[in-house]
PDB file of C-alpha atoms and ligand atoms in Angstrom:
ATOM      1  CA  MET A 852     219.795  29.097   5.147  1.00  0.00           C
ATOM      2  CA  PHE A 853     216.279  28.883   5.644  1.00  0.00           C
ATOM      3  CA  LYS A 854     216.089  31.864   7.401  1.00  0.00           C
ATOM      4  CA  LYS A 855     218.321  33.822   4.769  1.00  0.00           C
ATOM      5  CA  LEU A 856     216.167  32.899   1.985  1.00  0.00           C
ATOM      6  CA  VAL A 857     213.057  34.249   4.024  1.00  0.00           C
ATOM      7  CA  GLY A 858     215.485  37.817   4.626  1.00  0.00           C
ATOM      8  CA  ILE A 859     215.545  38.183   0.899  1.00  0.00           C
ATOM      9  CA  THR A 860     212.068  37.323   0.468  1.00  0.00           C
ATOM     10  CA  SER A 861     210.819  40.028   2.805  1.00  0.00           C
ATOM     11  CA  ALA A 862     213.282  42.290   1.268  1.00  0.00           C
ATOM     12  CA  LEU A 863     212.135  41.471  -1.869  1.00  0.00           C
ATOM     13  CA  ALA A 864     208.332  42.001  -0.879  1.00  0.00           C
ATOM     14  CA  LEU A 865     209.473  45.074   0.834  1.00  0.00           C
ATOM     15  CA  SER A 866     211.065  46.761  -2.301  1.00  0.00           C
ATOM     16  CA  PHE A 867     208.461  45.461  -4.379  1.00  0.00           C
ATOM     17  CA  SER A 868     205.386  47.135  -2.137  1.00  0.00           C
ATOM     18  CA  LEU A 869     207.705  50.359  -1.628  1.00  0.00           C
ATOM     19  CA  ALA A 870     207.557  50.709  -5.788  1.00  0.00           C
ATOM     20  CA  ALA A 871     203.914  49.655  -5.819  1.00  0.00           C
ATOM     21  CA  CYS A 872     203.748  52.669  -3.247  1.00  0.00           C
ATOM     22  CA  GLY A 873     202.189  50.353  -1.047  1.00  0.00           C
ATOM     23  CA  GLY A 874     199.318  49.643  -3.000  1.00  0.00           C
ATOM     24  CA  THR A 875     199.556  45.917  -3.063  1.00  0.00           C
ATOM     25  CA  GLU A 876     199.544  43.498  -0.045  1.00  0.00           C
ATOM     26  CA  THR A 877     202.020  40.959  -0.701  1.00  0.00           C
ATOM     27  CA  ASP A 878     201.480  38.953   2.334  1.00  0.00           C
ATOM     28  CA  GLY A 879     197.593  39.226   3.688  1.00  0.00           C
ATOM     29  CA  SER A 880     198.526  36.816   6.878  1.00  0.00           C
ATOM     30  CA  THR A 881     197.599  38.955   9.891  1.00  0.00           C
ATOM     31  CA  SER A 882     196.814  35.755  12.482  1.00  0.00           C
ATOM     32  CA  GLN A 883     200.396  34.947  14.649  1.00  0.00           C
ATOM     33  CA  GLU A 884     201.016  31.652  12.021  1.00  0.00           C
ATOM     34  CA  SER A 885     202.500  32.305   9.067  1.00  0.00           C
ATOM     35  CA  GLU A 886     201.804  30.498   5.964  1.00  0.00           C
ATOM     36  CA  GLY A 887     202.243  26.806   6.199  1.00  0.00           C
ATOM     37  CA  GLY A 888     201.762  26.511   9.776  1.00  0.00           C
ATOM     38  CA  SER A 889     205.345  27.467  11.190  1.00  0.00           C
ATOM     39  CA  THR A 890     205.724  30.135  14.030  1.00  0.00           C
ATOM     40  CA  ALA A 891     205.528  34.048  12.688  1.00  0.00           C
ATOM     41  CA  SER A 892     208.361  36.427  13.207  1.00  0.00           C
ATOM     42  CA  VAL A 893     208.083  38.589  15.903  1.00  0.00           C
ATOM     43  CA  GLY A 894     207.586  41.481  13.263  1.00  0.00           C
ATOM     44  CA  GLU A 895     204.743  39.385  12.086  1.00  0.00           C
ATOM     45  CA  GLN A 896     203.109  38.940  14.885  1.00  0.00           C
ATOM     46  CA  VAL A 897     203.366  42.845  16.222  1.00  0.00           C
ATOM     47  CA  ASP A 898     202.598  44.114  12.720  1.00  0.00           C
ATOM     48  CA  TYR A 899     206.090  45.528  12.433  1.00  0.00           C
ATOM     49  CA  GLU A 900     204.683  47.967  15.380  1.00  0.00           C
ATOM     50  CA  ILE A 901     206.415  49.531  18.285  1.00  0.00           C
ATOM     51  CA  VAL A 902     203.912  51.348  20.600  1.00  0.00           C
ATOM     52  CA  GLY A 903     205.629  54.651  21.308  1.00  0.00           C
ATOM     53  CA  ILE A 904     204.659  57.658  23.696  1.00  0.00           C
ATOM     54  CA  ASP A 905     204.403  61.485  22.347  1.00  0.00           C
ATOM     55  CA  PRO A 906     206.618  62.384  19.570  1.00  0.00           C
ATOM     56  CA  GLY A 907     208.454  64.978  21.449  1.00  0.00           C
ATOM     57  CA  ALA A 908     209.753  62.652  23.913  1.00  0.00           C
ATOM     58  CA  GLY A 909     213.409  61.617  23.700  1.00  0.00           C
ATOM     59  CA  ILE A 910     212.685  58.242  23.519  1.00  0.00           C
ATOM     60  CA  MET A 911     210.947  58.394  20.474  1.00  0.00           C
ATOM     61  CA  LYS A 912     213.247  60.360  18.681  1.00  0.00           C
ATOM     62  CA  LEU A 913     215.883  58.025  19.589  1.00  0.00           C
ATOM     63  CA  THR A 914     214.373  55.181  18.406  1.00  0.00           C
ATOM     64  CA  ILE A 915     212.919  56.337  15.009  1.00  0.00           C
ATOM     65  CA  ASN A 916     216.079  58.303  14.346  1.00  0.00           C
ATOM     66  CA  ASP A 917     218.506  55.796  15.639  1.00  0.00           C
ATOM     67  CA  VAL A 918     217.657  52.564  16.821  1.00  0.00           C
ATOM     68  CA  LEU A 919     215.751  51.648  13.806  1.00  0.00           C
ATOM     69  CA  PRO A 920     218.190  52.471  11.073  1.00  0.00           C
ATOM     70  CA  GLU A 921     221.348  51.219  13.245  1.00  0.00           C
ATOM     71  CA  TYR A 922     219.470  47.859  13.827  1.00  0.00           C
ATOM     72  CA  GLY A 923     218.531  47.412  10.289  1.00  0.00           C
ATOM     73  CA  LEU A 924     214.474  47.582  11.228  1.00  0.00           C
ATOM     74  CA  ASP A 925     213.449  49.676   8.199  1.00  0.00           C
ATOM     75  CA  ASP A 926     210.178  47.963   7.603  1.00  0.00           C
ATOM     76  CA  TRP A 927     209.595  48.893  11.310  1.00  0.00           C
ATOM     77  CA  GLU A 928     207.301  51.422  12.562  1.00  0.00           C
ATOM     78  CA  VAL A 929     206.826  53.739  16.185  1.00  0.00           C
ATOM     79  CA  VAL A 930     203.540  54.413  16.603  1.00  0.00           C
ATOM     80  CA  GLU A 931     202.834  57.729  17.993  1.00  0.00           C
ATOM     81  CA  GLY A 932     200.479  58.733  21.308  1.00  0.00           C
ATOM     82  CA  SER A 933     201.041  58.999  24.795  1.00  0.00           C
ATOM     83  CA  GLY A 934     202.261  57.414  27.900  1.00  0.00           C
ATOM     84  CA  ALA A 935     198.882  56.959  29.170  1.00  0.00           C
ATOM     85  CA  ALA A 936     197.975  54.927  25.388  1.00  0.00           C
ATOM     86  CA  MET A 937     200.910  53.092  25.630  1.00  0.00           C
ATOM     87  CA  THR A 938     200.272  51.941  29.032  1.00  0.00           C
ATOM     88  CA  ALA A 939     196.609  50.927  28.284  1.00  0.00           C
ATOM     89  CA  ALA A 940     197.929  49.133  25.064  1.00  0.00           C
ATOM     90  CA  LEU A 941     200.470  47.172  27.314  1.00  0.00           C
ATOM     91  CA  LYS A 942     197.728  46.392  29.837  1.00  0.00           C
ATOM     92  CA  LYS A 943     195.385  45.067  26.934  1.00  0.00           C
ATOM     93  CA  ALA A 944     197.972  43.038  25.264  1.00  0.00           C
ATOM     94  CA  TYR A 945     199.245  41.618  28.547  1.00  0.00           C
ATOM     95  CA  ASP A 946     195.921  40.686  29.514  1.00  0.00           C
ATOM     96  CA  LYS A 947     195.543  38.390  26.906  1.00  0.00           C
ATOM     97  CA  GLU A 948     199.173  37.473  26.870  1.00  0.00           C
ATOM     98  CA  GLU A 949     199.496  38.783  23.243  1.00  0.00           C
ATOM     99  CA  PRO A 950     202.962  40.101  22.015  1.00  0.00           C
ATOM    100  CA  ILE A 951     203.690  43.856  22.243  1.00  0.00           C
ATOM    101  CA  ILE A 952     206.634  45.822  22.199  1.00  0.00           C
ATOM    102  CA  ILE A 953     206.888  49.155  23.653  1.00  0.00           C
ATOM    103  CA  THR A 954     209.304  52.277  24.113  1.00  0.00           C
ATOM    104  CA  GLY A 955     209.878  52.058  27.865  1.00  0.00           C
ATOM    105  CA  TRP A 956     211.769  53.710  30.692  1.00  0.00           C
ATOM    106  CA  SER A 957     212.556  53.302  34.627  1.00  0.00           C
ATOM    107  CA  PRO A 958     211.554  54.116  36.986  1.00  0.00           C
ATOM    108  CA  HIS A 959     208.272  53.450  35.846  1.00  0.00           C
ATOM    109  CA  TRP A 960     205.306  51.950  37.574  1.00  0.00           C
ATOM    110  CA  LYS A 961     204.626  49.151  34.920  1.00  0.00           C
ATOM    111  CA  PHE A 962     207.815  47.328  36.297  1.00  0.00           C
ATOM    112  CA  ALA A 963     206.015  46.754  39.499  1.00  0.00           C
ATOM    113  CA  SER A 964     202.142  46.136  37.707  1.00  0.00           C
ATOM    114  CA  PHE A 965     203.245  43.854  35.149  1.00  0.00           C
ATOM    115  CA  ASP A 966     206.349  41.027  34.300  1.00  0.00           C
ATOM    116  CA  LEU A 967     208.845  42.924  31.933  1.00  0.00           C
ATOM    117  CA  LYS A 968     212.139  42.871  30.357  1.00  0.00           C
ATOM    118  CA  TYR A 969     214.443  45.426  28.468  1.00  0.00           C
ATOM    119  CA  LEU A 970     215.255  43.943  25.118  1.00  0.00           C
ATOM    120  CA  ASP A 971     219.168  43.747  25.057  1.00  0.00           C
ATOM    121  CA  ASP A 972     220.649  46.946  22.899  1.00  0.00           C
ATOM    122  CA  PRO A 973     224.078  45.433  22.296  1.00  0.00           C
ATOM    123  CA  LYS A 974     225.016  48.518  19.989  1.00  0.00           C
ATOM    124  CA  GLY A 975     224.471  51.052  23.171  1.00  0.00           C
ATOM    125  CA  ILE A 976     222.234  53.256  21.545  1.00  0.00           C
ATOM    126  CA  TYR A 977     220.024  53.713  24.282  1.00  0.00           C
ATOM    127  CA  GLY A 978     223.091  54.874  26.215  1.00  0.00           C
ATOM    128  CA  GLY A 979     223.875  53.818  29.684  1.00  0.00           C
ATOM    129  CA  ALA A 980     222.297  55.282  33.153  1.00  0.00           C
ATOM    130  CA  GLU A 981     221.271  58.718  32.757  1.00  0.00           C
ATOM    131  CA  ASP A 982     220.245  61.514  35.533  1.00  0.00           C
ATOM    132  CA  VAL A 983     217.213  63.841  35.728  1.00  0.00           C
ATOM    133  CA  ASN A 984     217.889  67.179  36.176  1.00  0.00           C
ATOM    134  CA  THR A 985     216.324  70.121  37.616  1.00  0.00           C
ATOM    135  CA  ILE A 986     216.034  73.006  35.386  1.00  0.00           C
ATOM    136  CA  ALA A 987     214.888  76.633  36.393  1.00  0.00           C
ATOM    137  CA  ARG A 988     214.425  79.829  34.436  1.00  0.00           C
ATOM    138  CA  LEU A 989     217.285  82.499  34.394  1.00  0.00           C
ATOM    139  CA  GLY A 990     216.444  84.942  37.102  1.00  0.00           C
ATOM    140  CA  LEU A 991     214.529  82.257  39.514  1.00  0.00           C
ATOM    141  CA  LYS A 992     217.565  82.887  41.934  1.00  0.00           C
ATOM    142  CA  GLU A 993     216.783  86.451  42.169  1.00  0.00           C
ATOM    143  CA  ASP A 994     213.199  86.247  42.158  1.00  0.00           C
ATOM    144  CA  HIS A 995     212.676  83.692  44.393  1.00  0.00           C
ATOM    145  CA  PRO A 996     215.544  82.426  45.963  1.00  0.00           C
ATOM    146  CA  ASP A 997     213.873  80.591  48.291  1.00  0.00           C
ATOM    147  CA  ALA A 998     211.833  78.346  45.704  1.00  0.00           C
ATOM    148  CA  HIS A 999     215.467  78.500  43.701  1.00  0.00           C
ATOM    149  CA  LYS A1000     217.194  76.720  47.036  1.00  0.00           C
ATOM    150  CA  LEU A1001     214.176  74.265  47.276  1.00  0.00           C
ATOM    151  CA  LEU A1002     214.207  73.267  43.838  1.00  0.00           C
ATOM    152  CA  ASP A1003     218.680  72.684  44.113  1.00  0.00           C
ATOM    153  CA  GLN A1004     218.145  70.896  47.236  1.00  0.00           C
ATOM    154  CA  PHE A1005     215.514  68.627  45.730  1.00  0.00           C
ATOM    155  CA  ASN A1006     216.997  64.932  45.185  1.00  0.00           C
ATOM    156  CA  TRP A1007     215.601  61.566  45.905  1.00  0.00           C
ATOM    157  CA  GLU A1008     215.972  57.735  44.836  1.00  0.00           C
ATOM    158  CA  PRO A1009     214.373  55.779  42.531  1.00  0.00           C
ATOM    159  CA  GLU A1010     212.434  53.748  45.283  1.00  0.00           C
ATOM    160  CA  HIS A1011     210.751  57.030  46.368  1.00  0.00           C
ATOM    161  CA  ILE A1012     209.367  58.244  43.202  1.00  0.00           C
ATOM    162  CA  GLU A1013     208.056  54.483  42.770  1.00  0.00           C
ATOM    163  CA  THR A1014     206.085  54.759  45.405  1.00  0.00           C
ATOM    164  CA  VAL A1015     204.505  57.547  44.532  1.00  0.00           C
ATOM    165  CA  MET A1016     203.960  56.684  40.762  1.00  0.00           C
ATOM    166  CA  ASN A1017     202.532  53.173  42.225  1.00  0.00           C
ATOM    167  CA  SER A1018     200.395  55.413  44.290  1.00  0.00           C
ATOM    168  CA  ILE A1019     198.852  56.983  41.442  1.00  0.00           C
ATOM    169  CA  GLN A1020     198.181  54.017  39.459  1.00  0.00           C
ATOM    170  CA  GLU A1021     196.784  52.543  42.245  1.00  0.00           C
ATOM    171  CA  GLY A1022     194.091  55.547  41.522  1.00  0.00           C
ATOM    172  CA  ASN A1023     195.339  58.096  43.932  1.00  0.00           C
ATOM    173  CA  ASP A1024     194.817  61.957  42.471  1.00  0.00           C
ATOM    174  CA  PRO A1025     198.651  62.530  41.712  1.00  0.00           C
ATOM    175  CA  ALA A1026     198.270  65.898  44.463  1.00  0.00           C
ATOM    176  CA  ASP A1027     196.927  63.348  47.061  1.00  0.00           C
ATOM    177  CA  ALA A1028     199.815  60.999  46.387  1.00  0.00           C
ATOM    178  CA  ALA A1029     202.164  63.355  46.465  1.00  0.00           C
ATOM    179  CA  GLU A1030     201.258  64.899  49.883  1.00  0.00           C
ATOM    180  CA  GLN A1031     201.046  61.673  51.733  1.00  0.00           C
ATOM    181  CA  TRP A1032     204.559  60.513  50.235  1.00  0.00           C
ATOM    182  CA  VAL A1033     205.740  63.932  51.558  1.00  0.00           C
ATOM    183  CA  SER A1034     203.855  63.788  54.682  1.00  0.00           C
ATOM    184  CA  GLU A1035     205.454  59.988  55.231  1.00  0.00           C
ATOM    185  CA  ASN A1036     209.256  61.195  54.237  1.00  0.00           C
ATOM    186  CA  ASP A1037     209.904  63.995  56.551  1.00  0.00           C
ATOM    187  CA  GLU A1038     213.438  63.210  56.879  1.00  0.00           C
ATOM    188  CA  LEU A1039     214.227  63.469  53.124  1.00  0.00           C
ATOM    189  CA  VAL A1040     211.624  66.332  52.696  1.00  0.00           C
ATOM    190  CA  SER A1041     213.513  68.612  55.604  1.00  0.00           C
ATOM    191  CA  ALA A1042     216.931  68.162  53.625  1.00  0.00           C
ATOM    192  CA  TRP A1043     214.855  69.841  50.610  1.00  0.00           C
ATOM    193  CA  THR A1044     213.687  72.557  52.845  1.00  0.00           C
ATOM    194  CA  GLU A1045     216.988  73.123  54.895  1.00  0.00           C
ATOM    195  CA  GLY A1046     217.585  76.969  54.857  1.00  0.00           C
ATOM    196  CA  VAL A1047     214.524  77.558  53.104  1.00  0.00           C
ATOM    197  CA  ASN A1048     212.344  80.643  54.219  1.00  0.00           C
ATOM    198  CA  GLU A1049     208.833  80.331  54.421  1.00  0.00           C
ATOM    199  CA  VAL A1050     207.274  83.060  51.866  1.00  0.00           C
ATOM    200  CA  ASN A1051     203.701  84.473  51.655  1.00  0.00           C
ATOM    201  CA  GLY A1052     201.886  82.986  48.825  1.00  0.00           C
ATOM    202  CA  GLU A1053     204.382  83.940  46.153  1.00  0.00           C
ATOM    203  CA  GLU A1054     203.267  82.405  42.574  1.00  0.00           C
ATOM    204  CA  LEU A1055     205.492  79.873  40.693  1.00  0.00           C
ATOM    205  CA  LYS A1056     204.754  78.078  37.497  1.00  0.00           C
ATOM    206  CA  MET A1057     206.162  74.268  36.834  1.00  0.00           C
ATOM    207  CA  LEU A1058     206.167  73.009  33.848  1.00  0.00           C
ATOM    208  CA  TYR A1059     205.914  69.111  33.085  1.00  0.00           C
ATOM    209  CA  VAL A1060     205.106  66.546  30.471  1.00  0.00           C
ATOM    210  CA  ALA A1061     202.633  63.758  31.155  1.00  0.00           C
ATOM    211  CA  TRP A1062     205.391  60.993  31.517  1.00  0.00           C
ATOM    212  CA  ASP A1063     204.496  58.835  34.659  1.00  0.00           C
ATOM    213  CA  ASP A1064     207.705  59.596  36.613  1.00  0.00           C
ATOM    214  CA  VAL A1065     207.441  63.757  35.710  1.00  0.00           C
ATOM    215  CA  ILE A1066     203.950  63.506  36.931  1.00  0.00           C
ATOM    216  CA  ALA A1067     205.185  62.161  40.422  1.00  0.00           C
ATOM    217  CA  SER A1068     208.262  64.101  40.864  1.00  0.00           C
ATOM    218  CA  THR A1069     206.379  67.413  39.689  1.00  0.00           C
ATOM    219  CA  HIS A1070     203.552  67.076  42.162  1.00  0.00           C
ATOM    220  CA  VAL A1071     205.815  65.961  44.937  1.00  0.00           C
ATOM    221  CA  VAL A1072     207.962  69.417  44.280  1.00  0.00           C
ATOM    222  CA  GLU A1073     204.797  71.204  43.940  1.00  0.00           C
ATOM    223  CA  SER A1074     203.296  69.719  47.035  1.00  0.00           C
ATOM    224  CA  VAL A1075     206.794  71.003  49.408  1.00  0.00           C
ATOM    225  CA  LEU A1076     207.141  74.454  47.595  1.00  0.00           C
ATOM    226  CA  GLU A1077     203.269  75.056  49.005  1.00  0.00           C
ATOM    227  CA  SER A1078     204.370  73.768  52.321  1.00  0.00           C
ATOM    228  CA  VAL A1079     206.611  76.777  52.848  1.00  0.00           C
ATOM    229  CA  GLY A1080     203.844  79.186  51.083  1.00  0.00           C
ATOM    230  CA  TYR A1081     204.619  79.421  47.441  1.00  0.00           C
ATOM    231  CA  GLU A1082     201.226  79.200  45.121  1.00  0.00           C
ATOM    232  CA  VAL A1083     202.342  76.733  42.502  1.00  0.00           C
ATOM    233  CA  GLU A1084     200.586  76.423  39.297  1.00  0.00           C
ATOM    234  CA  LEU A1085     201.679  73.288  37.118  1.00  0.00           C
ATOM    235  CA  VAL A1086     201.287  73.353  33.655  1.00  0.00           C
ATOM    236  CA  GLN A1087     201.027  70.301  31.551  1.00  0.00           C
ATOM    237  CA  VAL A1088     202.805  70.723  28.042  1.00  0.00           C
ATOM    238  CA  ASP A1089     204.563  68.642  25.548  1.00  0.00           C
ATOM    239  CA  ALA A1090     208.204  68.203  25.931  1.00  0.00           C
ATOM    240  CA  GLY A1091     209.224  70.732  23.301  1.00  0.00           C
ATOM    241  CA  PRO A1092     207.116  73.749  24.810  1.00  0.00           C
ATOM    242  CA  MET A1093     208.554  72.092  28.322  1.00  0.00           C
ATOM    243  CA  TRP A1094     211.847  73.543  27.635  1.00  0.00           C
ATOM    244  CA  ALA A1095     210.953  76.355  25.228  1.00  0.00           C
ATOM    245  CA  GLY A1096     208.995  77.699  28.386  1.00  0.00           C
ATOM    246  CA  ILE A1097     211.735  77.406  30.397  1.00  0.00           C
ATOM    247  CA  ALA A1098     213.976  79.170  28.447  1.00  0.00           C
ATOM    248  CA  GLU A1099     211.687  81.929  27.695  1.00  0.00           C
ATOM    249  CA  GLY A1100     210.894  82.332  30.900  1.00  0.00           C
ATOM    250  CA  SER A1101     207.128  81.795  30.970  1.00  0.00           C
ATOM    251  CA  GLY A1102     207.556  78.810  33.249  1.00  0.00           C
ATOM    252  CA  ASP A1103     209.723  78.867  36.288  1.00  0.00           C
ATOM    253  CA  ALA A1104     210.936  75.542  36.554  1.00  0.00           C
ATOM    254  CA  MET A1105     211.078  71.900  35.899  1.00  0.00           C
ATOM    255  CA  VAL A1106     211.961  68.606  37.028  1.00  0.00           C
ATOM    256  CA  GLY A1107     212.045  66.217  34.182  1.00  0.00           C
ATOM    257  CA  ALA A1108     215.299  66.476  32.245  1.00  0.00           C
ATOM    258  CA  TRP A1109     216.527  63.278  31.419  1.00  0.00           C
ATOM    259  CA  LEU A1110     220.627  64.057  30.672  1.00  0.00           C
ATOM    260  CA  PRO A1111     222.628  63.921  28.917  1.00  0.00           C
ATOM    261  CA  THR A1112     221.234  61.639  26.162  1.00  0.00           C
ATOM    262  CA  THR A1113     217.701  61.957  26.195  1.00  0.00           C
ATOM    263  CA  HIS A1114     216.758  65.237  26.128  1.00  0.00           C
ATOM    264  CA  ALA A1115     220.350  66.215  24.478  1.00  0.00           C
ATOM    265  CA  ASP A1116     218.901  68.244  21.476  1.00  0.00           C
ATOM    266  CA  TYR A1117     216.560  70.176  23.739  1.00  0.00           C
ATOM    267  CA  TYR A1118     219.648  70.895  26.233  1.00  0.00           C
ATOM    268  CA  ALA A1119     221.612  72.218  23.417  1.00  0.00           C
ATOM    269  CA  GLU A1120     218.921  73.991  21.615  1.00  0.00           C
ATOM    270  CA  TYR A1121     218.590  76.148  24.601  1.00  0.00           C
ATOM    271  CA  GLU A1122     222.090  76.208  26.056  1.00  0.00           C
ATOM    272  CA  GLY A1123     222.488  79.397  28.064  1.00  0.00           C
ATOM    273  CA  LYS A1124     219.098  80.317  28.492  1.00  0.00           C
ATOM    274  CA  PHE A1125     218.308  78.238  31.324  1.00  0.00           C
ATOM    275  CA  GLU A1126     220.029  77.246  34.672  1.00  0.00           C
ATOM    276  CA  ASP A1127     220.436  73.436  35.162  1.00  0.00           C
ATOM    277  CA  LEU A1128     220.260  72.650  39.213  1.00  0.00           C
ATOM    278  CA  GLY A1129     221.939  69.572  38.805  1.00  0.00           C
ATOM    279  CA  ALA A1130     220.802  65.886  39.334  1.00  0.00           C
ATOM    280  CA  ASN A1131     217.657  65.253  41.451  1.00  0.00           C
ATOM    281  CA  LEU A1132     217.358  61.649  40.657  1.00  0.00           C
ATOM    282  CA  THR A1133     220.249  59.003  39.008  1.00  0.00           C
ATOM    283  CA  GLY A1134     220.154  55.829  37.340  1.00  0.00           C
ATOM    284  CA  THR A1135     217.350  55.692  35.040  1.00  0.00           C
ATOM    285  CA  LYS A1136     216.857  53.544  31.937  1.00  0.00           C
ATOM    286  CA  LEU A1137     215.597  53.751  28.263  1.00  0.00           C
ATOM    287  CA  GLY A1138     214.937  50.854  25.884  1.00  0.00           C
ATOM    288  CA  LEU A1139     212.324  48.641  24.023  1.00  0.00           C
ATOM    289  CA  VAL A1140     210.294  46.604  26.651  1.00  0.00           C
ATOM    290  CA  VAL A1141     208.098  43.638  26.262  1.00  0.00           C
ATOM    291  CA  PRO A1142     206.391  41.169  28.573  1.00  0.00           C
ATOM    292  CA  SER A1143     208.854  38.273  29.915  1.00  0.00           C
ATOM    293  CA  TYR A1144     206.327  35.740  28.285  1.00  0.00           C
ATOM    294  CA  MET A1145     207.845  36.826  24.760  1.00  0.00           C
ATOM    295  CA  ASP A1146     210.479  34.818  23.555  1.00  0.00           C
ATOM    296  CA  ILE A1147     212.858  37.782  22.488  1.00  0.00           C
ATOM    297  CA  ASP A1148     215.725  39.129  24.370  1.00  0.00           C
ATOM    298  CA  SER A1149     217.489  41.453  21.722  1.00  0.00           C
ATOM    299  CA  ILE A1150     216.817  44.476  19.672  1.00  0.00           C
ATOM    300  CA  GLU A1151     218.644  42.246  17.032  1.00  0.00           C
ATOM    301  CA  ASP A1152     216.093  39.537  17.573  1.00  0.00           C
ATOM    302  CA  LEU A1153     213.325  41.824  15.845  1.00  0.00           C
ATOM    303  CA  LYS A1154     215.451  41.775  12.373  1.00  0.00           C
ATOM    304  CA  GLU A1155     214.603  37.789  12.118  1.00  0.00           C
TER     305      GLU A1155
HETATM  306  N1  PBE B1807     210.547  59.532  29.102  1.00  0.00           N
HETATM  307  C1  PBE B1807     210.220  59.718  30.490  1.00  0.00           C
HETATM  308  C2  PBE B1807     210.930  61.251  28.375  1.00  0.00           C
HETATM  309  C3  PBE B1807     211.639  61.714  29.794  1.00  0.00           C
HETATM  310  C4  PBE B1807     210.931  60.940  30.997  1.00  0.00           C
HETATM  311  C5  PBE B1807     211.890  58.644  28.760  1.00  0.00           C
HETATM  312  C6  PBE B1807     209.609  59.094  28.219  1.00  0.00           C
HETATM  313  C7  PBE B1807     211.563  60.844  27.117  1.00  0.00           C
HETATM  314  O1  PBE B1807     211.734  60.446  26.373  1.00  0.00           O
HETATM  315  O2  PBE B1807     211.873  62.276  26.933  1.00  0.00           O
END
């Protein structure tokens, strides 16, 4: 009963502040304790903010367009930033054991560095496990058949990409971390280069977004392509330009297409203008992630 009243009160407060165009603060409290000393709701604790990443990321669109409305979290906001800003905010909060909610995904090194949990998503809006696909420009097969073959054969497991990600997180340069991993995983890598002929300095351009998983995979593929003689340029872009660049042919390939859900809109927008070389990794996960010390378990708990 008490909770219900609180809910009604905050709904009224919200419509009041909306009516006043946000000019009036109906509740000036910022501390973790709400008035009267009772424990603040999780929304109050984090200022109704979820720490997001770059706006072009699929997880941002899913969270803003589907998760917030479907769970009735109208007064919540997803703060734009980047993968690096998000993990910096996570580290800062974690070190002080403060509450924080982020848009998170696996594979990712944060699960090795911090004790974290996904909030349950009973409505299943973030979808199930996805694949990460390799996408090539049309014509790559004709122009660079050996690169095309290698890209097509590139396939690994979460534990592999995690090793590279953790190494980068520990301070190694992405190119060095990738090269090191490649040198230690001969057997797997030789399956990617099977039947691939050496070339002499043919140039390739790979596009990638600065998401930690995609930084790792792109540098590993670069390293293997270079080992057979390609000169690979890596160009860091946003998610939209990554897809557009492959579709327009200004980039040759990318290895960070999360499908079928996360990049569904990009896939549909450019369908027919790229070649989908299939999964290079399976079993990803997306969702809202919090430190394990937080006393919530489900996205539904954010409503209280
Ligand atoms: N991610 C990592 C991306 C795909 C790879 C989950 C942040 C996204 O949301 O688009």
